[in-house]
Short mmCIF file of C-alpha atoms (C1' of nucleotides) in Angstrom, two decimals:
data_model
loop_
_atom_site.label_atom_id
_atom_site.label_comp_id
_atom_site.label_asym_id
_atom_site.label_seq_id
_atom_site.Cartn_x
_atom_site.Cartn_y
_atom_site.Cartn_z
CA UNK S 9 4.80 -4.77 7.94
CA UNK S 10 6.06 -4.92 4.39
CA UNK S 11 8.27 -7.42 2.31
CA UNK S 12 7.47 -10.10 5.21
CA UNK S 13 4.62 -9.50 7.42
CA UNK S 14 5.67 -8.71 10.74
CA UNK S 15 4.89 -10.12 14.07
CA UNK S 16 4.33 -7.47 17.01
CA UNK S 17 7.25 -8.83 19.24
CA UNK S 18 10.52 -7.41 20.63
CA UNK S 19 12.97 -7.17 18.19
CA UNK S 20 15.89 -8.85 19.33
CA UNK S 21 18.25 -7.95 16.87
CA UNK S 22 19.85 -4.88 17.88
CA UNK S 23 21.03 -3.20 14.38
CA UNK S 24 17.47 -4.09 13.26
CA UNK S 25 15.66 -2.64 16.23
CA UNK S 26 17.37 0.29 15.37
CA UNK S 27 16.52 0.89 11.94
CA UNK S 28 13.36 0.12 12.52
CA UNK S 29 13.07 2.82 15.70
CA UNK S 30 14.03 5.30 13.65
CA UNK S 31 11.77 4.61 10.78
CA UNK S 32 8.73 4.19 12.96
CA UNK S 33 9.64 7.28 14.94
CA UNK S 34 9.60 9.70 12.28
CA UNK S 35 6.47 7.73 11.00
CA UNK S 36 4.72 8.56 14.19
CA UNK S 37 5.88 11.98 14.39
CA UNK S 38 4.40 12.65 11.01
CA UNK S 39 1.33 11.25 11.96
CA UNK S 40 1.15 13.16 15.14
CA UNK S 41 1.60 16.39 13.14
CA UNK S 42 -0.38 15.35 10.66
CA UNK S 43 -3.35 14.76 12.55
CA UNK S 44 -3.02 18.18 14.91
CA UNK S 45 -3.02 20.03 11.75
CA UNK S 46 -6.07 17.94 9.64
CA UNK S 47 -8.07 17.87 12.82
CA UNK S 48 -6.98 21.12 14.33
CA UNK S 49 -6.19 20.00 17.81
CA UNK S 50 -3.37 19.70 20.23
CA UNK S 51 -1.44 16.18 20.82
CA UNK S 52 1.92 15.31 21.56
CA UNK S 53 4.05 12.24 21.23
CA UNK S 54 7.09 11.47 23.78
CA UNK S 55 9.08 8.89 22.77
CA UNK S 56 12.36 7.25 24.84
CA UNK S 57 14.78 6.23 22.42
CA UNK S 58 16.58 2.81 22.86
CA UNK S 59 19.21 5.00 24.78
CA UNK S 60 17.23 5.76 27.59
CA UNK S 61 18.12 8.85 28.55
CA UNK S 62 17.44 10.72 25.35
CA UNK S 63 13.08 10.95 24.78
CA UNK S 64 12.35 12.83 22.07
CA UNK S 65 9.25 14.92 21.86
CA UNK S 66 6.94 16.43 19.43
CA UNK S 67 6.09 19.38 19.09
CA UNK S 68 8.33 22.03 20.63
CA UNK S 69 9.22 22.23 23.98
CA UNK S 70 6.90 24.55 25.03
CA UNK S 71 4.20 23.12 23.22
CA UNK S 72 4.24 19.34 24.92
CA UNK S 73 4.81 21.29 28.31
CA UNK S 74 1.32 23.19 27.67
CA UNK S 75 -0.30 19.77 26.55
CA UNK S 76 1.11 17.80 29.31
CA UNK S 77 0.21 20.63 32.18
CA UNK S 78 -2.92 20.75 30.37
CA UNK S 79 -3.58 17.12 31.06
CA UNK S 80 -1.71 17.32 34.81
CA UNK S 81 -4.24 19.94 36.15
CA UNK S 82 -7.00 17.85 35.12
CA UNK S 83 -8.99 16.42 37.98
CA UNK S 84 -8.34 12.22 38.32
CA UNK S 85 -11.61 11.08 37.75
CA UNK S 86 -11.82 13.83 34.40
CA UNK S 87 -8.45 12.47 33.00
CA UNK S 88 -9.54 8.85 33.14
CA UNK S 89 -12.92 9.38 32.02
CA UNK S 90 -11.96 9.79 28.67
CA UNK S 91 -8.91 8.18 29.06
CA UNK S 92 -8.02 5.60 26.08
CA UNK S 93 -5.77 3.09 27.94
CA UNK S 94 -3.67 0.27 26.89
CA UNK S 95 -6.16 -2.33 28.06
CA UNK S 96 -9.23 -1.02 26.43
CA UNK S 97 -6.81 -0.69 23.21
CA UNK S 98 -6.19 -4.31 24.08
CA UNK S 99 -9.93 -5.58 24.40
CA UNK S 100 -10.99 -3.75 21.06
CA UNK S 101 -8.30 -5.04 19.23
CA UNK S 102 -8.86 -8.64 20.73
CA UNK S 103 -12.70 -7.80 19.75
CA UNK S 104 -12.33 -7.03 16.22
CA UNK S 105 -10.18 -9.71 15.36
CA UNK S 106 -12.13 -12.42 16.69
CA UNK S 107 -15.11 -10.44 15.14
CA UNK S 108 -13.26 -11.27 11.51
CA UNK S 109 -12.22 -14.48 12.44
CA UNK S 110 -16.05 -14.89 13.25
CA UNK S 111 -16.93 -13.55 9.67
CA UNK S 112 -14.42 -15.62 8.02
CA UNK S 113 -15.90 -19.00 9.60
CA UNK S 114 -19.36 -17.94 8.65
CA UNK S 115 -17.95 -17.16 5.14
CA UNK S 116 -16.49 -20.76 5.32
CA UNK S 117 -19.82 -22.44 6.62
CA UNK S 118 -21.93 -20.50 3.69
CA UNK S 119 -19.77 -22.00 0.73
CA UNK S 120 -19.66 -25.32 2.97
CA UNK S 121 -23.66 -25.17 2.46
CA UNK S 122 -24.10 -23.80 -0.67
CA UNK S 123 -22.09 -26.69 -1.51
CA UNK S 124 -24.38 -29.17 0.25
CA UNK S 125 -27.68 -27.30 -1.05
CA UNK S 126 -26.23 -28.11 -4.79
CA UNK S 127 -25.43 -31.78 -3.70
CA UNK S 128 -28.94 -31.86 -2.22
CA UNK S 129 -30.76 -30.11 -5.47
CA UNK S 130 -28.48 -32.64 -7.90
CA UNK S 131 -29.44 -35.70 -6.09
CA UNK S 132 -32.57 -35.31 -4.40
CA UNK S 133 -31.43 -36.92 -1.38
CA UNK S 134 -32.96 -36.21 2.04
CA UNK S 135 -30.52 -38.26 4.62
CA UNK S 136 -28.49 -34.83 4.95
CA UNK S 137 -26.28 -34.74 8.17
CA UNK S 138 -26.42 -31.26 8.09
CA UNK S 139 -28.51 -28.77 10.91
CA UNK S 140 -31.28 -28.54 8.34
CA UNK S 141 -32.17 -24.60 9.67
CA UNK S 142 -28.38 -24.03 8.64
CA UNK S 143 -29.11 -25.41 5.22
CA UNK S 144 -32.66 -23.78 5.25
CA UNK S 145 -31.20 -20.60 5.74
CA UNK S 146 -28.45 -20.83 3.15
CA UNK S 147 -31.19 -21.75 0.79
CA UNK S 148 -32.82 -18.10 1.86
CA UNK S 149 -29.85 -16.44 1.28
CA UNK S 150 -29.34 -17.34 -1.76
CA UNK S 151 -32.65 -16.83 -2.87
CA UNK S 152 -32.48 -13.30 -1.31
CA UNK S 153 -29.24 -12.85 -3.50
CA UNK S 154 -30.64 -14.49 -6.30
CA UNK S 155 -33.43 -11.69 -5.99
CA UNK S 156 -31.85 -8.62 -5.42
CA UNK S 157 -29.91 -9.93 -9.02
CA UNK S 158 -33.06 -10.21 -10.39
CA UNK S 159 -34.21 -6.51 -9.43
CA UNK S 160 -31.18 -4.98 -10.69
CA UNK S 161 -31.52 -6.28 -14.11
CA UNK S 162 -35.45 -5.89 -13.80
CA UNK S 163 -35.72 -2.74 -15.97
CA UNK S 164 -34.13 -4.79 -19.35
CA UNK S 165 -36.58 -7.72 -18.91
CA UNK S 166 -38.44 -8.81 -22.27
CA UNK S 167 -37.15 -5.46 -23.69
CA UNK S 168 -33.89 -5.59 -24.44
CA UNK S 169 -30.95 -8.78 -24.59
CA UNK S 170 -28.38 -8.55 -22.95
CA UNK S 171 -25.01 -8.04 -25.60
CA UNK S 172 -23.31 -11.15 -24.64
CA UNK S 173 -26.91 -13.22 -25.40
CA UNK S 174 -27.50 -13.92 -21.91
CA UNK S 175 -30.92 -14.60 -20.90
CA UNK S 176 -33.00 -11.82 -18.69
CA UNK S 177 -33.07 -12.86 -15.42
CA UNK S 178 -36.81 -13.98 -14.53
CA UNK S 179 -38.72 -16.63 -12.77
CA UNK S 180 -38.59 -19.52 -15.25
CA UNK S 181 -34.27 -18.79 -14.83
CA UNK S 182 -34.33 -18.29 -11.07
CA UNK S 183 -32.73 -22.35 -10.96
CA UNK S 184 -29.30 -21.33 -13.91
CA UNK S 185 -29.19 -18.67 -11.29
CA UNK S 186 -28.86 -20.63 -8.76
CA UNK S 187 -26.65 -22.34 -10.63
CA UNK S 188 -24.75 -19.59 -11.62
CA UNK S 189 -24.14 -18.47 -8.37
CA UNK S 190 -22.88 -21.20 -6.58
CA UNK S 191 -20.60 -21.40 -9.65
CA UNK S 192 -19.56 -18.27 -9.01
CA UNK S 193 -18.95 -18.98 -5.36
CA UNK S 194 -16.62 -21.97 -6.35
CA UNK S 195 -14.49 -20.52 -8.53
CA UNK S 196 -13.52 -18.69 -5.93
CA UNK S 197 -12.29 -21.82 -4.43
CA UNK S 198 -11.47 -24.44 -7.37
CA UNK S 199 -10.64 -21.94 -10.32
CA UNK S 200 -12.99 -20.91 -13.23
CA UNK S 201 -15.63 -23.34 -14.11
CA UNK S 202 -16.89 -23.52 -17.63
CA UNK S 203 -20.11 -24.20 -18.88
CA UNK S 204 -19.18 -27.09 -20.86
CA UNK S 205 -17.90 -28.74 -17.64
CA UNK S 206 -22.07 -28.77 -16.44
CA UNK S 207 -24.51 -30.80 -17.75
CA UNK S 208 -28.16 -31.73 -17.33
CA UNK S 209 -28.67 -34.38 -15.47
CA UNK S 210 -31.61 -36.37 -17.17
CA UNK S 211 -31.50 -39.22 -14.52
CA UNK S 212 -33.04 -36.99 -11.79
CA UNK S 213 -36.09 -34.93 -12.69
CA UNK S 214 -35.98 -34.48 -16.02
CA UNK S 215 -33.40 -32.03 -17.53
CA UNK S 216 -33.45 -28.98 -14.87
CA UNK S 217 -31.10 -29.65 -13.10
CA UNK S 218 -27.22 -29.83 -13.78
CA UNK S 219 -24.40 -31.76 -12.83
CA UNK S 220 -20.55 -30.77 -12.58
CA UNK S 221 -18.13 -33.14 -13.80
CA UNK S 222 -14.59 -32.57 -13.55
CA UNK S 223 -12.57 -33.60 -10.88
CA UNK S 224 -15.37 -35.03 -8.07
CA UNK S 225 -18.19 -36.86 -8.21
CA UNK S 226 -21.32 -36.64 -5.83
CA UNK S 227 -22.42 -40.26 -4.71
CA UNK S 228 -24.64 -40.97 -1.37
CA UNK S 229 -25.92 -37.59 -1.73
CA UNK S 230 -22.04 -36.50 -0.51
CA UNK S 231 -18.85 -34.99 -2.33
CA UNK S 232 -16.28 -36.39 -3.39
CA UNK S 233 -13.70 -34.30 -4.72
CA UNK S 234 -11.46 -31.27 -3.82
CA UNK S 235 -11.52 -29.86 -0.09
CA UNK S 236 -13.21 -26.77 0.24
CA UNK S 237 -12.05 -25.94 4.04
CA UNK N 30 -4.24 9.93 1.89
CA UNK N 31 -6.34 7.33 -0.17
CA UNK N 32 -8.83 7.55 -3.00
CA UNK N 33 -7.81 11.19 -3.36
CA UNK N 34 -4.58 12.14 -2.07
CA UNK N 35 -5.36 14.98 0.90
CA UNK N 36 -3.78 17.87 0.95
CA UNK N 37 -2.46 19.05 4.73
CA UNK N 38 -4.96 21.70 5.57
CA UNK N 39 -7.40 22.12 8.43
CA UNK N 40 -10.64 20.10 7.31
CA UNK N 41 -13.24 22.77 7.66
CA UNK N 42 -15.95 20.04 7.11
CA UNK N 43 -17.69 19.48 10.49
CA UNK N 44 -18.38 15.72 10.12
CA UNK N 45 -15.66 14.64 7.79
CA UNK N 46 -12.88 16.20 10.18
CA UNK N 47 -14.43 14.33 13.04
CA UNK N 48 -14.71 11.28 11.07
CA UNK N 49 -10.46 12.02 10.03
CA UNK N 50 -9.68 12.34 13.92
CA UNK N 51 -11.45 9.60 14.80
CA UNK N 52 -9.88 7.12 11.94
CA UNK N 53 -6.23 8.80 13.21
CA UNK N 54 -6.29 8.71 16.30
CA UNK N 55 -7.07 4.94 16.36
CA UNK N 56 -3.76 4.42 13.82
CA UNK N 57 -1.96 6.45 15.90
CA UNK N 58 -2.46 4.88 18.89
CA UNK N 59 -1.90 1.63 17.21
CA UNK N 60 1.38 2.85 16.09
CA UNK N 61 2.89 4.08 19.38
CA UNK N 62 1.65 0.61 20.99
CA UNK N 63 3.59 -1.28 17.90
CA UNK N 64 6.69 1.43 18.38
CA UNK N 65 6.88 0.55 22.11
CA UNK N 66 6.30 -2.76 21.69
CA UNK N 67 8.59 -3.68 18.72
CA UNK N 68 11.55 -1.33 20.15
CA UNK N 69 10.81 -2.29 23.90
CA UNK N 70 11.02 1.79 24.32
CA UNK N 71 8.57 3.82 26.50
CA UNK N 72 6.62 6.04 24.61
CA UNK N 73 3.13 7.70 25.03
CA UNK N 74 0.61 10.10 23.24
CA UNK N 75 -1.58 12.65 24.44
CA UNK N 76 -4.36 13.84 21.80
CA UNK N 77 -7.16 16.72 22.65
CA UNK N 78 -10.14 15.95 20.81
CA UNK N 79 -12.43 18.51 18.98
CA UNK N 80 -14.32 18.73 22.18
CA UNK N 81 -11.28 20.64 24.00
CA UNK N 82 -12.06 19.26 27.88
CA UNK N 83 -11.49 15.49 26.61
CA UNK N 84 -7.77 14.38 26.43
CA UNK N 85 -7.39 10.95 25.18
CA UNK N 86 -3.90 9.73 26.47
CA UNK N 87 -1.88 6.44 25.44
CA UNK N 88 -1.15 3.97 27.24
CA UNK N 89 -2.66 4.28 31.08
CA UNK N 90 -2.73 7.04 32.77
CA UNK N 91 0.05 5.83 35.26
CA UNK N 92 2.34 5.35 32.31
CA UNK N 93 2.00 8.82 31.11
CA UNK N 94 2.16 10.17 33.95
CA UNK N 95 5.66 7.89 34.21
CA UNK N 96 6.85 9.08 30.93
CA UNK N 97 5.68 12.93 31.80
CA UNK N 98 7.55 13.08 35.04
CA UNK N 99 10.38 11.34 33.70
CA UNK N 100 10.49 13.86 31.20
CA UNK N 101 9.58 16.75 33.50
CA UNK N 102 12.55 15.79 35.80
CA UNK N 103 15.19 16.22 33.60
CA UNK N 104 17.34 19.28 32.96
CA UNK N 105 16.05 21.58 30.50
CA UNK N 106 19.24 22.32 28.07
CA UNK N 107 18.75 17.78 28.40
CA UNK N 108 15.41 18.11 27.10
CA UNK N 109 16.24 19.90 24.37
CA UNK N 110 19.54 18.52 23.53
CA UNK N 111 17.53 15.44 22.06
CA UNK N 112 14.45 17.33 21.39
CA UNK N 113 12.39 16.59 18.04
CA UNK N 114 10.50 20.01 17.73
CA UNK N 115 8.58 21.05 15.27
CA UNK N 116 10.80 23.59 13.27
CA UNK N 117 13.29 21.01 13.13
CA UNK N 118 10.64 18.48 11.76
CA UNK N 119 9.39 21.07 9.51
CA UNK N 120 13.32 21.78 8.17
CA UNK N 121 13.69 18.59 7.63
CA UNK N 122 10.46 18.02 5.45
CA UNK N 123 11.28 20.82 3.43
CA UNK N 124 15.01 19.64 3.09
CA UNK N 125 13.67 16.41 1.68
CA UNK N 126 11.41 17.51 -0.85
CA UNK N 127 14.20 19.82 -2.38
CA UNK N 128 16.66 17.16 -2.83
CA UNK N 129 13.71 15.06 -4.35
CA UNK N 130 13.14 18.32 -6.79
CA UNK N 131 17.07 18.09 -7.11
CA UNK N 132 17.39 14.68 -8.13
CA UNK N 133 14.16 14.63 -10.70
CA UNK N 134 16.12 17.75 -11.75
CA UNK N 135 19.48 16.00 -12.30
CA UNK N 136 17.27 12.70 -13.99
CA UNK N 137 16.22 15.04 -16.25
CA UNK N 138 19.15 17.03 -17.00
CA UNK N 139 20.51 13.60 -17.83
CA UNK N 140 17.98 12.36 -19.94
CA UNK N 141 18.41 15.52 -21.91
CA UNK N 142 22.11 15.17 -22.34
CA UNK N 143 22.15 11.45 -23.33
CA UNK N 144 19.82 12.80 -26.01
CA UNK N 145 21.85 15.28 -27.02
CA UNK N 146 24.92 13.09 -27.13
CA UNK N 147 22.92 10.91 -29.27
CA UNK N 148 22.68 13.72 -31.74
CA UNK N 149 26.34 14.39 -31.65
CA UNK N 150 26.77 10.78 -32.20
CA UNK N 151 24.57 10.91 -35.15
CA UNK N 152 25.36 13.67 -37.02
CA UNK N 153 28.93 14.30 -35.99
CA UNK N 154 28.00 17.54 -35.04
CA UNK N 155 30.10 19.98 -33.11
CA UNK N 156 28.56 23.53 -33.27
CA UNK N 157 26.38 22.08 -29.65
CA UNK N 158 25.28 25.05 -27.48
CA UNK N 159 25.61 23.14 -23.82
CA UNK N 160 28.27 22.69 -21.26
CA UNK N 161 30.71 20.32 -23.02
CA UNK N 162 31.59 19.21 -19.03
CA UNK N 163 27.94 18.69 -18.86
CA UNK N 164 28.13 16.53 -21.86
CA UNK N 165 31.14 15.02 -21.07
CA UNK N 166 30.28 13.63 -17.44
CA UNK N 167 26.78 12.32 -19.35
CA UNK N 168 29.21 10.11 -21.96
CA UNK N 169 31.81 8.71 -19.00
CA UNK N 170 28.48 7.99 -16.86
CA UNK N 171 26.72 6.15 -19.97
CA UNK N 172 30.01 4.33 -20.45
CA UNK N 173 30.46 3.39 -17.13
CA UNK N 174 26.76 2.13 -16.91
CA UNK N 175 27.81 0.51 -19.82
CA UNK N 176 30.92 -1.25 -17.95
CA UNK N 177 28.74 -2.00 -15.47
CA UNK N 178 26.14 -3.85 -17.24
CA UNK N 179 29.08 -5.39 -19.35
CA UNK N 180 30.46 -6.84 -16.04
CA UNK N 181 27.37 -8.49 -14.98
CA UNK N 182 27.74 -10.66 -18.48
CA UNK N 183 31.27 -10.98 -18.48
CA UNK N 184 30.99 -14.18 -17.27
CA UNK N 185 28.99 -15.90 -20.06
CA UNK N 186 31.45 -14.64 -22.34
CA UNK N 187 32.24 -16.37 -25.51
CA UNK N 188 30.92 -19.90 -23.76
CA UNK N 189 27.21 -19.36 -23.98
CA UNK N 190 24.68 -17.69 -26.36
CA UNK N 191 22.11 -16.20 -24.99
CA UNK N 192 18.70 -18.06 -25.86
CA UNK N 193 17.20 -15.00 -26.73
CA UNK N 194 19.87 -14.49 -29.77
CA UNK N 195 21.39 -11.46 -28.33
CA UNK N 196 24.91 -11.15 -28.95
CA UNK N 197 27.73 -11.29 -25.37
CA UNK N 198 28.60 -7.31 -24.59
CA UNK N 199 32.60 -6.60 -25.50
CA UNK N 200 34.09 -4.45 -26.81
CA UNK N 201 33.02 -4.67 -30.09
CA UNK N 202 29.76 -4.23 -29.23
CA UNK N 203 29.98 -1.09 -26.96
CA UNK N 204 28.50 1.21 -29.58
CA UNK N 205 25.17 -1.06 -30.22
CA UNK N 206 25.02 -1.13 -26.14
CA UNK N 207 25.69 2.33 -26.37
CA UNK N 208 22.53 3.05 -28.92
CA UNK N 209 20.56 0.07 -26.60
CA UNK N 210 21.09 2.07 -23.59
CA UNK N 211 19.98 5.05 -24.83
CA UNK N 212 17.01 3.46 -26.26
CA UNK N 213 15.86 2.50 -22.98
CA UNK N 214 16.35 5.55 -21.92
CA UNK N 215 13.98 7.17 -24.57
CA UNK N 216 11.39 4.21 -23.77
CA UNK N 217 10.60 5.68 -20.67
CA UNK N 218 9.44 9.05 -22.26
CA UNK N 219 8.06 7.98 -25.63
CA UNK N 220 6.91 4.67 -25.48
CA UNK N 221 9.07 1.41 -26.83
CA UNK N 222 10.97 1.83 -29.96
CA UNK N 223 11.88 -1.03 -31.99
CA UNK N 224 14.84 -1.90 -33.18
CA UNK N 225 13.60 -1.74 -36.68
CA UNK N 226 13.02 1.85 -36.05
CA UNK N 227 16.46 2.36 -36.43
CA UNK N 228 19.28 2.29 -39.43
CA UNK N 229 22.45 2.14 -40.20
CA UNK N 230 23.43 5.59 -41.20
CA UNK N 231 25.97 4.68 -44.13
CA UNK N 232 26.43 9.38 -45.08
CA UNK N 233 28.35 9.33 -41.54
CA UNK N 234 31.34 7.22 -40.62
CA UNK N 235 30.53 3.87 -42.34
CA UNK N 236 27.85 2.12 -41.04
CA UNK N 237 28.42 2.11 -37.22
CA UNK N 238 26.56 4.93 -36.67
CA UNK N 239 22.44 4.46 -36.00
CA UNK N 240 20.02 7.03 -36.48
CA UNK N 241 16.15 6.92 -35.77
CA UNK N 242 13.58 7.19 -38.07
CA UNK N 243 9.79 7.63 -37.00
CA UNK N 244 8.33 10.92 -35.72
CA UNK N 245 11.20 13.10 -35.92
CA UNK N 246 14.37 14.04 -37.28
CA UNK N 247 17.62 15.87 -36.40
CA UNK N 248 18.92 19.02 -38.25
CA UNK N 249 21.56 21.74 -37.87
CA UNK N 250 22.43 19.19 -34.82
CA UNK N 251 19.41 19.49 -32.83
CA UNK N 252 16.50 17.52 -31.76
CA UNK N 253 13.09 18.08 -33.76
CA UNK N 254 10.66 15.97 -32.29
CA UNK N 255 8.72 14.78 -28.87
CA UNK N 256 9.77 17.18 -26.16
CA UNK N 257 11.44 15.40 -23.25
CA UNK N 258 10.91 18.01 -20.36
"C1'" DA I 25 -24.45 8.89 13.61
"C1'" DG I 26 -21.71 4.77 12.97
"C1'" DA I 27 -19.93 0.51 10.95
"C1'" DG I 28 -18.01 -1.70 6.84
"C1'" DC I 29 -15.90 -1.72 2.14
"C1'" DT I 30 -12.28 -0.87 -1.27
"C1'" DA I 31 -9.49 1.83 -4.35
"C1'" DT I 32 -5.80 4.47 -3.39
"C1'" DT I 33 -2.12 6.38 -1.08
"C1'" DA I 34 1.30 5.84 2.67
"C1'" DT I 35 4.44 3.30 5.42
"C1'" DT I 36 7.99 0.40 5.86
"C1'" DA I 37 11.16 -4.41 6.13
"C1'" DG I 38 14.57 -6.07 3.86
"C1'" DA I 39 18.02 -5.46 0.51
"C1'" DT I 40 21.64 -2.55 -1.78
"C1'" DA I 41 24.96 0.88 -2.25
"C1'" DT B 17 27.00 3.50 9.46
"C1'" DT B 18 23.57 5.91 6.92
"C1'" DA B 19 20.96 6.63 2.81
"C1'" DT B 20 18.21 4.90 -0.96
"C1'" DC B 21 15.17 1.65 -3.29
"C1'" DT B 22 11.22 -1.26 -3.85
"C1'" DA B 23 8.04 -4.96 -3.09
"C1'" DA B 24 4.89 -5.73 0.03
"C1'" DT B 25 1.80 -4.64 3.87
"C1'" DA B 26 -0.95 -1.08 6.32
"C1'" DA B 27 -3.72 3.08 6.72
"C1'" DT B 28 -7.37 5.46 5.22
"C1'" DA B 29 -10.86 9.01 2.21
"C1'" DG B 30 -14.83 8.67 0.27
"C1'" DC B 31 -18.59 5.89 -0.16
"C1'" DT B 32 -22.56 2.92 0.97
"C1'" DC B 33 -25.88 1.09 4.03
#
DNA sequence: AGAGCTATTATTAGATA
DNA sequence: TTATCTAATAATAGCTC
């Protein structure tokens, strides 16, 4: 878990194992006390060393024997009710990372189509290849964002200018925005991206709407540059 | 533990304790399956929630009831031959944090000495109210460190230069490492001094002597400046 | 209440001594 | 071996929604 990430396997090394038994075990051990004492309740933690006749137990004595005939005189069907078991551990823990892993794709897919929406606003071209509901709700999205922006900077507009002689967010800006933002999205991605490397694009539509050029060019309404998967 | 540290007391907020056990009982659970799984050990936690009739127990129920018996079967004076109890854990806390109050202790007992060696260096002083052991073990250590850092150079030697213009340590040179050592020491307390905020002190012993100049001075062979405690 | 975020603190793997 | 250090990852308290 530190210096190197660590993969949950058996440790094969034996001097390693080791070390890292007896680290762990005191870490779980404090955590066990720590939580009894925080949440004022009862739990225990046995623990078989790698010599297997040796567990080691936490609390006293006394103390896990209360716990554990506690839990013994417990009817079945009681004790398993609110039992956490491996396998449920097992199924949550499958469920929240593929729950992330589903985040980060749709994280992915966004930029992918704020990407596209920009290649679609420079250009003007139509023959996308793209699920146009995808695209269509990118576009929303962003317009939502762009919106909430807009309403927390609301309370300054046409009364005060910003410091740094940016312009107050409003209707007649809502397409810099735009502009702005999936900026910000790809530096995220490609590095910073300074305004002198945009420029208004007076071949399509007259002036309002800007071009990147650094290291891509957009041609047949696709990019041509830097992978952003 | 995060955002503010938490102090190990019962949380007497209703919600926020609940919210703690529930947060801690999930990372402890993770950490017995990673200590079990990592050490290929057989190990298992049994946790009373608030609500006292609802044991949560890790892994299945079989298992702990594996691990119990297993546990419950052996000889008593076995048990507690390898027995982690609390007092013990509790000992050993509190023998930890005193040899960590020991050691800050000693760091600054030795920060105060090489300061006051300093002085005796400086103004040739003798009339000095400490331990002259005390004193003495702070010189051979300095000296030593000295060696030490000497040794790690030792093999550039009279070949190279270093590209920084800093002159090889020997022998020669012990007294500047001395004063650079010692500066570095002081850096840590009073933030960086430059070597131009030190001289040559040409009223004691001819020029190989350095004495500080900025926001304090020595007298009667004492310190009169930032405190270092 | 419960799920998600993130600034912090805590734990710890690997390296040294 | 066992202890200590530290760079890096992991856990999590308080917060927001």
């Amino acid at each position: 878990m530190t210096r190197n990430k660590v993969k949950l396997t058996y440790i094969a090394d034996d001097s390693k194992r080791k070390a890292t038994y007896k680290k762990r075990k005191n870490g779980l051990v404090k955590k066990t006390n720590e939580i009894s004492i925080l949440c004022g309740i009862e739990a225990c933690a046995i623990i078989y060393g790698p010599n297997e006749t040796q567990p080691e137990v936490w609390p006293s004595h006394p103390e896990v024997q209360r716990v554990i005939n506690k839990f013994k005189t417990m009817p079945e069907h009681e004790q398993n009710k609110y039992m956490l078991n491996q396998e449920s551990f097992l199924t949550k823990s499958i469920m929240k990372t593929r729950d992330q892993l589903k985040k980060l794709r749709n994280e992915n897919k966004k930029i992918e189509m704020e990407l596209f929406m920009f290649q679609c606003l420079s250009t003007g071209s139509t023959n996308n290849m793209v699920d146009s509901n995808d695209l269509l709700c990118v576009i929303n999205q962003t317009l939502k964002e762009i919106e909430w922006k807009k309403s927390r900077v609301q309370p300054q507009q046409g009364t005060v200018e910003a410091s740094n002689g940016a312009k107050p967010l409003n209707e007649e800006n809502t397409f810099v925005d735009a502009h702005n933002h999936i900026q910000g999205m790809m530096q995220t991605n490609m590095g910073p991206m300074q305004m002198q490397d945009w420029s208004f694009d007076s071949a399509n539509g007259g002036g309002n709407v800007m071009l990147p050029f650094r290291d891509y060019n957009i041609s047949n309404g696709f990019w041509h540059g830097p992978s952003f998967h």
